[in-house]
Amino acid sequence: LFCAFVPTMPTTRQPHFFVRILQYVLLPTVFPRLLLIAELLGTLFIIYRVPYTEIDWIAYMQEVKGPLTGQWDYSQLRGDTGPLVYPAGFVYLYMALYYLTGEGNNIFLAQLIFLGLYIAMITVVAKIYQLVIYENRSTPKPFMGLSSRNVLYAALLVMTCMSRRVHSLFVLRLFNDCWAMFLLYCAILLILRRRWYLGSALYSLAVSIKMNVFLFAPGLGVLMLLERGIAGTVPLLLLCAAIQVALGTPFLLTNWRTYVHGAFEFGRVFFFKWTVNWRFLGERLFLDKRLALGLLALQALLIGLFWTFKWGLRMPAMRRAMFSLHPKVIRPRLSYRFMVAVLFTSNFLGIVCCRSMHYQFYVWYYHTLPLLLWLVPAIPWPVKVGMLLTIEYAWNVYPSTALSSYLLQLAHWALLLGLLGSAFPAPTAAPPRPALPAKGRPKAQ
């Protein structure tokens, strides 16, 4: 992180041998692997040293026990924390965990499973960041004899691993949000690789575990329209819908109304005591329906602004690519940087306008924050790290206070305004800059 704070210093001398080893071997290849090993050992230490805290695990096991005994009426599935409120994919996933952990009694084994899940998700996130940082757009400026991309990649990877709360959500709380986000990042990686059908299938599976993944839907829809047009987007949407119907078939055949209303309820009211982001409002205003409607309208407005000014709607070529039905229309091959920026900002807009954020919701967007901060060059790196630490502080105050909620909102809106005021990544990747000929040598014919 220190390297990210120091201004770029150009040099004309040939880097030292050890500097070249650091640049071409250690930072881009060895460092990410060492970081994963450190994460594995550190998280194992957390499991052994920090007591497990029961919140929802027993309730999850109680909720999925019904289908195991032949009860597929969604309204009859309950746990200690209340009725089941997740789609069918959650039921199948935690049924498997029910068997693997001896009806949910082997907590240590469950923690080890979630440890593997965490390491797998960090690996996928690191690969997404690698595609974005190392995309061949221009010749990078040197940094103390090192490639600035390598320094940036190492700094961002460290940022994705520094959250105390996220480690707790995985191995000390065992929340289903972790599985949903893992599948979501896998879907993003596949979509970046242009595996649209497989990526869309994984995205739908992530939605079937928890509906927060819908926050990525506006950005994903924009990407589908840009690269595939309306004719290519419709089959992907049908595939997503078909997966939801297939997973929910036992519930739909038994009592479809209770399943649709319970698993996909968008107007759910949350308890004020768990809110992290709106504690300073007070319970009366927090429960007011006008607040929910106002936040929904604000989210729609922000999506419209970003779609128009950041996601390409103002560009005639992008509009033609999105909405033209002509088979010979030229569609762009979008850059990794643009695709990830669209998806991450789409999710972040929903986070900012969320009616209530509970502690487990932090994993919905934490791993996107380093890249979002990088997209705002006007903010100095020390301030960016300070914003990230402020957000982390707000999520670690329990119970939340008016001050922690104020700080969280301040950091969110500072980042949002920074994104609005900054240049967005170009939709298409620029060709690589040709290398200049050496001094005194004739140019190649």
Tab-separated table of C-alpha atoms in Angstrom:
chain	number	residue	atom	x	y	z
A	1	LEU	CA	0.000	0.000	0.000
A	2	PHE	CA	2.930	2.350	0.654
A	3	CYS	CA	3.940	1.999	-3.008
A	4	ALA	CA	0.525	3.297	-4.055
A	5	PHE	CA	0.992	6.530	-2.082
A	6	VAL	CA	4.298	7.558	-3.657
A	7	PRO	CA	4.126	9.618	-6.887
A	8	THR	CA	5.287	7.908	-10.051
A	9	MET	CA	9.000	8.545	-10.636
A	10	PRO	CA	10.149	8.025	-14.210
A	11	THR	CA	13.564	6.567	-14.751
A	12	THR	CA	15.743	6.107	-17.788
A	13	ARG	CA	18.185	3.619	-16.251
A	14	GLN	CA	17.877	-0.126	-16.734
A	15	PRO	CA	16.288	-1.611	-13.586
A	16	HIS	CA	18.497	-3.627	-11.296
A	17	PHE	CA	18.364	-7.418	-11.594
A	18	PHE	CA	16.517	-7.801	-8.299
A	19	VAL	CA	14.070	-5.080	-9.315
A	20	ARG	CA	13.329	-6.997	-12.509
A	21	ILE	CA	12.764	-10.169	-10.474
A	22	LEU	CA	10.372	-8.242	-8.237
A	23	GLN	CA	8.590	-6.736	-11.257
A	24	TYR	CA	8.188	-9.756	-13.512
A	25	VAL	CA	8.062	-12.642	-11.035
A	26	LEU	CA	7.256	-11.702	-7.454
A	27	LEU	CA	4.544	-9.046	-7.786
A	28	PRO	CA	2.418	-10.464	-10.632
A	29	THR	CA	2.752	-14.205	-9.898
A	30	VAL	CA	4.317	-15.066	-6.545
A	31	PHE	CA	2.727	-12.345	-4.426
A	32	PRO	CA	-0.925	-13.323	-5.151
A	33	ARG	CA	-0.127	-16.945	-4.234
A	34	LEU	CA	1.619	-15.917	-1.041
A	35	LEU	CA	-1.343	-13.723	-0.191
A	36	LEU	CA	-3.734	-16.656	-0.638
A	37	ILE	CA	-1.559	-18.828	1.598
A	38	ALA	CA	-1.486	-16.073	4.224
A	39	GLU	CA	-5.280	-15.778	3.975
A	40	LEU	CA	-5.678	-19.534	4.400
A	41	LEU	CA	-3.432	-19.672	7.476
A	42	GLY	CA	-4.863	-16.487	8.964
A	43	THR	CA	-8.454	-17.652	8.565
A	44	LEU	CA	-7.583	-21.045	10.063
A	45	PHE	CA	-6.153	-19.156	13.029
A	46	ILE	CA	-9.449	-17.256	13.335
A	47	ILE	CA	-11.414	-20.519	13.358
A	48	TYR	CA	-9.231	-21.994	16.108
A	49	ARG	CA	-8.915	-18.880	18.278
A	50	VAL	CA	-12.202	-16.974	17.910
A	51	PRO	CA	-15.404	-18.578	19.223
A	52	TYR	CA	-18.149	-19.332	16.702
A	53	THR	CA	-21.216	-17.093	17.044
A	54	GLU	CA	-24.610	-18.628	16.327
A	55	ILE	CA	-26.941	-16.329	14.408
A	56	ASP	CA	-28.730	-18.027	11.504
A	57	TRP	CA	-27.068	-21.430	11.018
A	58	ILE	CA	-29.520	-23.380	13.216
A	59	ALA	CA	-32.442	-21.546	11.592
A	60	TYR	CA	-31.099	-22.500	8.143
A	61	MET	CA	-30.974	-26.163	9.179
A	62	GLN	CA	-34.522	-26.005	10.550
A	63	GLU	CA	-35.840	-24.362	7.388
A	64	VAL	CA	-34.376	-26.964	5.026
A	65	LYS	CA	-35.457	-29.905	7.183
A	66	GLY	CA	-39.020	-29.638	5.865
A	67	PRO	CA	-38.276	-30.696	2.264
A	68	LEU	CA	-36.214	-33.592	3.595
A	69	THR	CA	-39.388	-34.931	5.235
A	70	GLY	CA	-41.552	-34.273	2.161
A	71	GLN	CA	-42.878	-30.818	3.121
A	72	TRP	CA	-42.764	-28.630	-0.007
A	73	ASP	CA	-45.330	-26.042	1.047
A	74	TYR	CA	-43.161	-22.938	1.288
A	75	SER	CA	-45.381	-21.308	3.912
A	76	GLN	CA	-44.701	-24.195	6.322
A	77	LEU	CA	-40.914	-23.870	6.294
A	78	ARG	CA	-39.751	-21.990	9.367
A	79	GLY	CA	-36.833	-21.656	11.748
A	80	ASP	CA	-36.111	-19.962	15.058
A	81	THR	CA	-35.676	-16.606	13.297
A	82	GLY	CA	-38.973	-16.802	11.397
A	83	PRO	CA	-40.281	-18.115	8.074
A	84	LEU	CA	-38.027	-19.048	5.167
A	85	VAL	CA	-37.474	-16.025	2.888
A	86	TYR	CA	-34.923	-17.343	0.355
A	87	PRO	CA	-35.475	-18.914	-3.085
A	88	ALA	CA	-35.198	-22.619	-3.852
A	89	GLY	CA	-31.469	-22.643	-4.591
A	90	PHE	CA	-30.821	-21.807	-0.938
A	91	VAL	CA	-32.887	-24.815	0.136
A	92	TYR	CA	-30.937	-27.270	-2.014
A	93	LEU	CA	-27.573	-25.799	-1.018
A	94	TYR	CA	-28.234	-25.970	2.708
A	95	MET	CA	-29.819	-29.404	2.371
A	96	ALA	CA	-26.398	-30.549	1.118
A	97	LEU	CA	-24.707	-28.796	4.031
A	98	TYR	CA	-27.277	-30.408	6.354
A	99	TYR	CA	-26.084	-33.854	5.264
A	100	LEU	CA	-22.387	-32.974	5.175
A	101	THR	CA	-22.353	-31.516	8.690
A	102	GLY	CA	-24.442	-34.201	10.404
A	103	GLU	CA	-27.744	-32.307	10.470
A	104	GLY	CA	-25.852	-29.083	11.107
A	105	ASN	CA	-24.218	-30.278	14.331
A	106	ASN	CA	-20.616	-30.373	13.099
A	107	ILE	CA	-19.908	-26.649	13.183
A	108	PHE	CA	-16.152	-27.095	12.763
A	109	LEU	CA	-16.630	-28.951	9.472
A	110	ALA	CA	-19.045	-26.241	8.326
A	111	GLN	CA	-16.410	-23.617	9.144
A	112	LEU	CA	-13.811	-25.503	7.100
A	113	ILE	CA	-16.236	-25.651	4.157
A	114	PHE	CA	-16.766	-21.904	4.390
A	115	LEU	CA	-13.006	-21.409	4.644
A	116	GLY	CA	-12.625	-23.218	1.309
A	117	LEU	CA	-15.430	-21.074	-0.078
A	118	TYR	CA	-13.664	-17.905	1.062
A	119	ILE	CA	-10.332	-18.878	-0.508
A	120	ALA	CA	-12.101	-19.840	-3.736
A	121	MET	CA	-13.925	-16.507	-3.858
A	122	ILE	CA	-10.733	-14.511	-3.221
A	123	THR	CA	-9.104	-16.434	-6.064
A	124	VAL	CA	-11.929	-15.578	-8.462
A	125	VAL	CA	-11.928	-11.921	-7.383
A	126	ALA	CA	-8.139	-11.779	-7.880
A	127	LYS	CA	-8.559	-13.144	-11.409
A	128	ILE	CA	-11.188	-10.491	-12.203
A	129	TYR	CA	-8.863	-7.758	-10.937
A	130	GLN	CA	-6.009	-9.239	-12.949
A	131	LEU	CA	-8.017	-9.072	-16.180
A	132	VAL	CA	-8.929	-5.458	-15.485
A	133	ILE	CA	-5.509	-4.197	-14.373
A	134	TYR	CA	-3.460	-5.968	-17.024
A	135	GLU	CA	-5.773	-5.227	-19.938
A	136	ASN	CA	-3.580	-3.993	-22.795
A	137	ARG	CA	-4.731	-0.399	-23.124
A	138	SER	CA	-1.532	1.638	-22.969
A	139	THR	CA	2.102	1.414	-21.998
A	140	PRO	CA	2.264	1.751	-18.182
A	141	LYS	CA	4.461	4.377	-16.579
A	142	PRO	CA	7.344	2.998	-14.518
A	143	PHE	CA	7.225	3.229	-10.743
A	144	MET	CA	10.674	3.168	-9.088
A	145	GLY	CA	11.761	0.856	-11.895
A	146	LEU	CA	8.639	-1.318	-11.474
A	147	SER	CA	5.572	-1.673	-13.634
A	148	SER	CA	2.864	0.502	-12.087
A	149	ARG	CA	0.324	-2.182	-12.990
A	150	ASN	CA	2.094	-4.724	-10.798
A	151	VAL	CA	2.185	-2.307	-7.878
A	152	LEU	CA	-1.479	-1.417	-8.354
A	153	TYR	CA	-2.529	-5.063	-8.659
A	154	ALA	CA	-0.686	-5.986	-5.465
A	155	ALA	CA	-2.179	-3.005	-3.586
A	156	LEU	CA	-5.753	-3.765	-4.674
A	157	LEU	CA	-5.399	-7.444	-3.774
A	158	VAL	CA	-4.280	-6.513	-0.272
A	159	MET	CA	-7.310	-4.235	0.053
A	160	THR	CA	-9.682	-7.075	-0.858
A	161	CYS	CA	-8.326	-9.183	2.024
A	162	MET	CA	-8.134	-6.686	4.882
A	163	SER	CA	-11.713	-6.807	6.221
A	164	ARG	CA	-12.212	-8.187	9.718
A	165	ARG	CA	-15.981	-8.259	9.255
A	166	VAL	CA	-15.875	-10.243	6.000
A	167	HIS	CA	-13.714	-12.960	7.574
A	168	SER	CA	-16.221	-13.144	10.405
A	169	LEU	CA	-19.192	-13.460	8.029
A	170	PHE	CA	-17.595	-16.450	6.317
A	171	VAL	CA	-16.144	-18.621	9.063
A	172	LEU	CA	-17.798	-17.357	12.264
A	173	ARG	CA	-21.360	-16.730	10.996
A	174	LEU	CA	-21.815	-19.085	7.981
A	175	PHE	CA	-24.226	-16.802	6.105
A	176	ASN	CA	-25.776	-17.730	2.761
A	177	ASP	CA	-24.734	-14.330	1.359
A	178	CYS	CA	-21.228	-15.774	0.966
A	179	TRP	CA	-22.397	-18.507	-1.424
A	180	ALA	CA	-24.476	-16.085	-3.479
A	181	MET	CA	-21.542	-13.713	-3.967
A	182	PHE	CA	-19.141	-16.516	-4.834
A	183	LEU	CA	-21.421	-17.694	-7.638
A	184	LEU	CA	-21.894	-14.081	-8.730
A	185	TYR	CA	-18.149	-13.477	-9.084
A	186	CYS	CA	-17.788	-16.776	-10.960
A	187	ALA	CA	-20.544	-15.588	-13.312
A	188	ILE	CA	-18.746	-12.264	-13.853
A	189	LEU	CA	-15.494	-14.058	-14.671
A	190	LEU	CA	-17.253	-16.282	-17.213
A	191	ILE	CA	-18.992	-13.297	-18.799
A	192	LEU	CA	-15.653	-11.501	-19.109
A	193	ARG	CA	-14.472	-14.600	-20.971
A	194	ARG	CA	-17.575	-14.323	-23.216
A	195	ARG	CA	-19.131	-17.508	-21.840
A	196	TRP	CA	-22.484	-15.785	-21.817
A	197	TYR	CA	-24.768	-18.788	-21.384
A	198	LEU	CA	-22.758	-20.411	-18.610
A	199	GLY	CA	-22.257	-17.046	-16.915
A	200	SER	CA	-25.988	-16.290	-17.094
A	201	ALA	CA	-26.760	-19.722	-15.638
A	202	LEU	CA	-24.443	-19.103	-12.684
A	203	TYR	CA	-25.929	-15.648	-12.220
A	204	SER	CA	-29.405	-17.184	-11.997
A	205	LEU	CA	-28.130	-19.770	-9.500
A	206	ALA	CA	-26.718	-16.927	-7.385
A	207	VAL	CA	-30.117	-15.213	-7.439
A	208	SER	CA	-31.713	-18.476	-6.323
A	209	ILE	CA	-29.620	-18.376	-3.151
A	210	LYS	CA	-30.220	-14.725	-2.277
A	211	MET	CA	-31.967	-11.955	-4.158
A	212	ASN	CA	-29.391	-9.256	-3.473
A	213	VAL	CA	-27.683	-10.411	-6.688
A	214	PHE	CA	-30.495	-8.608	-8.530
A	215	LEU	CA	-28.592	-5.382	-7.807
A	216	PHE	CA	-26.181	-6.360	-10.594
A	217	ALA	CA	-29.069	-6.865	-13.055
A	218	PRO	CA	-29.198	-3.313	-14.542
A	219	GLY	CA	-25.504	-3.383	-15.386
A	220	LEU	CA	-25.655	-6.953	-16.668
A	221	GLY	CA	-28.587	-6.043	-18.894
A	222	VAL	CA	-26.613	-3.144	-20.380
A	223	LEU	CA	-23.672	-5.428	-21.166
A	224	MET	CA	-25.939	-8.029	-22.753
A	225	LEU	CA	-27.578	-5.415	-24.973
A	226	LEU	CA	-24.275	-3.868	-26.005
A	227	GLU	CA	-22.543	-7.086	-27.018
A	228	ARG	CA	-25.470	-9.264	-28.057
A	229	GLY	CA	-28.313	-6.908	-28.893
A	230	ILE	CA	-31.969	-7.574	-28.181
A	231	ALA	CA	-32.037	-10.814	-30.188
A	232	GLY	CA	-29.068	-12.199	-28.250
A	233	THR	CA	-30.261	-10.962	-24.856
A	234	VAL	CA	-33.695	-12.590	-24.924
A	235	PRO	CA	-32.354	-16.197	-24.907
A	236	LEU	CA	-30.112	-15.376	-21.945
A	237	LEU	CA	-33.042	-13.946	-20.000
A	238	LEU	CA	-35.143	-16.987	-20.850
A	239	LEU	CA	-32.347	-19.236	-19.596
A	240	CYS	CA	-32.231	-17.342	-16.289
A	241	ALA	CA	-36.009	-17.614	-15.919
A	242	ALA	CA	-36.006	-21.311	-16.832
A	243	ILE	CA	-33.452	-22.061	-14.112
A	244	GLN	CA	-35.581	-20.284	-11.522
A	245	VAL	CA	-38.666	-22.217	-12.584
A	246	ALA	CA	-36.799	-25.536	-12.623
A	247	LEU	CA	-35.366	-25.011	-9.142
A	248	GLY	CA	-38.694	-23.894	-7.731
A	249	THR	CA	-40.830	-26.586	-9.399
A	250	PRO	CA	-41.541	-28.638	-6.214
A	251	PHE	CA	-42.632	-25.491	-4.386
A	252	LEU	CA	-44.582	-24.130	-7.369
A	253	LEU	CA	-46.511	-27.377	-7.809
A	254	THR	CA	-47.397	-27.498	-4.123
A	255	ASN	CA	-48.346	-23.861	-3.470
A	256	TRP	CA	-47.015	-21.422	-6.039
A	257	ARG	CA	-48.490	-18.306	-4.445
A	258	THR	CA	-46.695	-18.688	-1.122
A	259	TYR	CA	-43.412	-19.513	-2.866
A	260	VAL	CA	-43.455	-16.523	-5.223
A	261	HIS	CA	-44.587	-14.163	-2.480
A	262	GLY	CA	-42.185	-15.458	0.171
A	263	ALA	CA	-39.028	-16.096	-1.846
A	264	PHE	CA	-39.241	-13.021	-4.085
A	265	GLU	CA	-40.817	-10.439	-1.798
A	266	PHE	CA	-39.428	-7.024	-2.718
A	267	GLY	CA	-41.372	-5.067	-0.099
A	268	ARG	CA	-39.983	-6.861	2.945
A	269	VAL	CA	-39.738	-4.674	6.060
A	270	PHE	CA	-36.552	-5.079	8.128
A	271	PHE	CA	-36.063	-4.623	11.853
A	272	PHE	CA	-34.624	-1.282	12.909
A	273	LYS	CA	-32.340	-2.876	15.503
A	274	TRP	CA	-30.213	-4.517	12.795
A	275	THR	CA	-29.778	-1.551	10.460
A	276	VAL	CA	-26.222	-0.375	9.836
A	277	ASN	CA	-26.812	2.441	7.347
A	278	TRP	CA	-29.862	4.340	8.672
A	279	ARG	CA	-29.498	4.248	12.460
A	280	PHE	CA	-29.413	8.068	12.698
A	281	LEU	CA	-32.929	8.384	11.243
A	282	GLY	CA	-34.740	6.887	14.197
A	283	GLU	CA	-37.155	3.953	14.105
A	284	ARG	CA	-40.268	5.918	13.145
A	285	LEU	CA	-38.767	7.418	10.009
A	286	PHE	CA	-36.921	4.204	9.208
A	287	LEU	CA	-40.204	2.254	9.052
A	288	ASP	CA	-41.997	4.946	7.024
A	289	LYS	CA	-43.006	3.611	3.596
A	290	ARG	CA	-42.237	6.992	2.048
A	291	LEU	CA	-38.563	6.431	2.835
A	292	ALA	CA	-38.619	3.120	0.974
A	293	LEU	CA	-40.374	4.676	-2.032
A	294	GLY	CA	-38.001	7.639	-2.041
A	295	LEU	CA	-34.937	5.383	-1.998
A	296	LEU	CA	-36.400	3.275	-4.807
A	297	ALA	CA	-37.009	6.399	-6.891
A	298	LEU	CA	-33.476	7.622	-6.130
A	299	GLN	CA	-32.014	4.318	-7.255
A	300	ALA	CA	-33.980	4.466	-10.515
A	301	LEU	CA	-32.749	8.049	-11.062
A	302	LEU	CA	-29.119	7.095	-10.418
A	303	ILE	CA	-29.337	4.096	-12.754
A	304	GLY	CA	-30.765	6.376	-15.422
A	305	LEU	CA	-27.936	8.890	-14.916
A	306	PHE	CA	-25.224	6.245	-15.110
A	307	TRP	CA	-26.835	4.514	-18.069
A	308	THR	CA	-27.005	7.822	-19.920
A	309	PHE	CA	-23.699	9.446	-19.017
A	310	LYS	CA	-21.439	6.520	-18.042
A	311	TRP	CA	-22.714	3.298	-19.598
A	312	GLY	CA	-22.859	4.480	-23.195
A	313	LEU	CA	-26.467	5.490	-23.879
A	314	ARG	CA	-25.391	8.952	-25.084
A	315	MET	CA	-23.066	7.462	-27.714
A	316	PRO	CA	-24.890	6.822	-31.022
A	317	ALA	CA	-22.847	3.701	-31.775
A	318	MET	CA	-23.687	2.272	-28.348
A	319	ARG	CA	-27.399	3.025	-28.787
A	320	ARG	CA	-27.402	1.259	-32.143
A	321	ALA	CA	-25.652	-1.728	-30.634
A	322	MET	CA	-28.198	-1.910	-27.805
A	323	PHE	CA	-31.477	-1.479	-29.619
A	324	SER	CA	-30.945	-2.166	-33.323
A	325	LEU	CA	-32.568	-5.324	-34.660
A	326	HIS	CA	-30.569	-5.209	-37.894
A	327	PRO	CA	-28.491	-8.398	-38.167
A	328	LYS	CA	-25.469	-6.585	-39.662
A	329	VAL	CA	-25.162	-3.864	-37.045
A	330	ILE	CA	-21.622	-3.574	-35.682
A	331	ARG	CA	-21.486	-4.501	-32.007
A	332	PRO	CA	-18.476	-3.532	-29.887
A	333	ARG	CA	-16.216	-5.957	-28.085
A	334	LEU	CA	-16.336	-4.392	-24.662
A	335	SER	CA	-13.221	-3.949	-22.567
A	336	TYR	CA	-12.807	-5.834	-19.304
A	337	ARG	CA	-12.437	-2.537	-17.489
A	338	PHE	CA	-15.718	-1.176	-18.796
A	339	MET	CA	-17.651	-4.398	-18.138
A	340	VAL	CA	-16.482	-4.738	-14.544
A	341	ALA	CA	-17.007	-1.022	-13.882
A	342	VAL	CA	-20.607	-1.232	-15.140
A	343	LEU	CA	-21.396	-4.288	-13.012
A	344	PHE	CA	-19.748	-2.964	-9.852
A	345	THR	CA	-21.323	0.493	-10.113
A	346	SER	CA	-24.745	-1.047	-10.769
A	347	ASN	CA	-24.458	-2.994	-7.526
A	348	PHE	CA	-23.071	-0.002	-5.614
A	349	LEU	CA	-26.027	2.187	-6.626
A	350	GLY	CA	-28.323	-0.374	-5.051
A	351	ILE	CA	-26.188	-0.478	-1.907
A	352	VAL	CA	-26.313	3.304	-1.506
A	353	CYS	CA	-30.108	3.310	-1.884
A	354	CYS	CA	-30.755	0.168	0.153
A	355	ARG	CA	-33.562	0.549	2.676
A	356	SER	CA	-31.598	-1.336	5.323
A	357	MET	CA	-28.165	-2.918	5.453
A	358	HIS	CA	-27.577	-5.703	7.956
A	359	TYR	CA	-24.132	-6.848	8.996
A	360	GLN	CA	-24.008	-9.831	6.650
A	361	PHE	CA	-24.805	-7.545	3.695
A	362	TYR	CA	-21.262	-6.142	3.808
A	363	VAL	CA	-20.074	-9.046	1.681
A	364	TRP	CA	-22.431	-7.846	-1.093
A	365	TYR	CA	-19.997	-5.114	-2.100
A	366	TYR	CA	-16.804	-5.135	-0.041
A	367	HIS	CA	-14.678	-6.836	-2.704
A	368	THR	CA	-15.816	-4.290	-5.306
A	369	LEU	CA	-14.721	-1.264	-3.264
A	370	PRO	CA	-10.995	-1.242	-4.137
A	371	LEU	CA	-11.732	-1.187	-7.856
A	372	LEU	CA	-14.476	1.427	-7.483
A	373	LEU	CA	-12.067	3.632	-5.547
A	374	TRP	CA	-9.447	3.151	-8.251
A	375	LEU	CA	-11.969	4.458	-10.820
A	376	VAL	CA	-11.897	7.880	-9.099
A	377	PRO	CA	-8.414	9.280	-9.856
A	378	ALA	CA	-9.243	12.697	-8.387
A	379	ILE	CA	-9.223	11.235	-4.860
A	380	PRO	CA	-5.655	10.761	-3.533
A	381	TRP	CA	-4.734	7.228	-2.534
A	382	PRO	CA	-4.328	8.038	1.183
A	383	VAL	CA	-7.893	9.422	1.162
A	384	LYS	CA	-9.136	6.317	-0.658
A	385	VAL	CA	-7.616	4.058	1.957
A	386	GLY	CA	-9.138	6.295	4.629
A	387	MET	CA	-12.568	5.911	3.008
A	388	LEU	CA	-12.167	2.139	2.936
A	389	LEU	CA	-11.155	2.104	6.601
A	390	THR	CA	-14.121	4.337	7.458
A	391	ILE	CA	-16.513	1.911	5.789
A	392	GLU	CA	-14.821	-0.992	7.578
A	393	TYR	CA	-15.140	0.838	10.908
A	394	ALA	CA	-18.859	1.457	10.381
A	395	TRP	CA	-19.448	-2.223	9.669
A	396	ASN	CA	-17.556	-3.302	12.794
A	397	VAL	CA	-19.480	-1.131	15.273
A	398	TYR	CA	-22.033	-3.342	17.040
A	399	PRO	CA	-24.683	-2.317	17.639
A	400	SER	CA	-24.557	0.429	15.071
A	401	THR	CA	-24.739	4.020	16.242
A	402	ALA	CA	-25.852	7.290	14.702
A	403	LEU	CA	-22.185	8.214	14.234
A	404	SER	CA	-21.251	4.963	12.489
A	405	SER	CA	-24.263	5.313	10.168
A	406	TYR	CA	-23.340	8.924	9.378
A	407	LEU	CA	-19.777	7.903	8.556
A	408	LEU	CA	-20.953	5.037	6.349
A	409	GLN	CA	-23.308	7.286	4.417
A	410	LEU	CA	-20.617	9.961	4.081
A	411	ALA	CA	-18.133	7.460	2.616
A	412	HIS	CA	-20.773	5.966	0.291
A	413	TRP	CA	-21.847	9.312	-1.090
A	414	ALA	CA	-18.297	10.597	-1.442
A	415	LEU	CA	-17.495	7.559	-3.573
A	416	LEU	CA	-20.732	7.875	-5.548
A	417	LEU	CA	-20.160	11.547	-6.327
A	418	GLY	CA	-16.570	10.743	-7.247
A	419	LEU	CA	-17.789	8.112	-9.711
A	420	LEU	CA	-20.275	10.573	-11.200
A	421	GLY	CA	-17.611	13.232	-11.631
A	422	SER	CA	-14.885	10.968	-13.038
A	423	ALA	CA	-14.319	9.751	-16.553
A	424	PHE	CA	-15.714	6.262	-16.980
A	425	PRO	CA	-13.586	3.531	-18.628
A	426	ALA	CA	-13.897	3.460	-22.414
A	427	PRO	CA	-16.374	0.840	-23.687
A	428	THR	CA	-13.838	-0.710	-26.046
A	429	ALA	CA	-10.205	-1.533	-25.340
A	430	ALA	CA	-7.626	0.722	-26.973
A	431	PRO	CA	-5.018	-0.978	-29.157
A	432	PRO	CA	-1.595	-1.373	-27.548
A	433	ARG	CA	0.797	1.505	-28.039
A	434	PRO	CA	3.636	0.523	-30.396
A	435	ALA	CA	7.099	0.446	-28.883
A	436	LEU	CA	9.376	3.304	-29.918
A	437	PRO	CA	12.554	2.353	-31.812
A	438	ALA	CA	15.810	2.523	-29.913
A	439	LYS	CA	17.862	5.699	-30.242
A	440	GLY	CA	20.282	5.618	-33.128
A	441	ARG	CA	18.676	2.599	-34.765
A	442	PRO	CA	16.869	2.813	-38.076
A	443	LYS	CA	13.143	2.117	-37.988
A	444	ALA	CA	12.065	-1.287	-39.217
A	445	GLN	CA	10.890	-1.202	-42.804
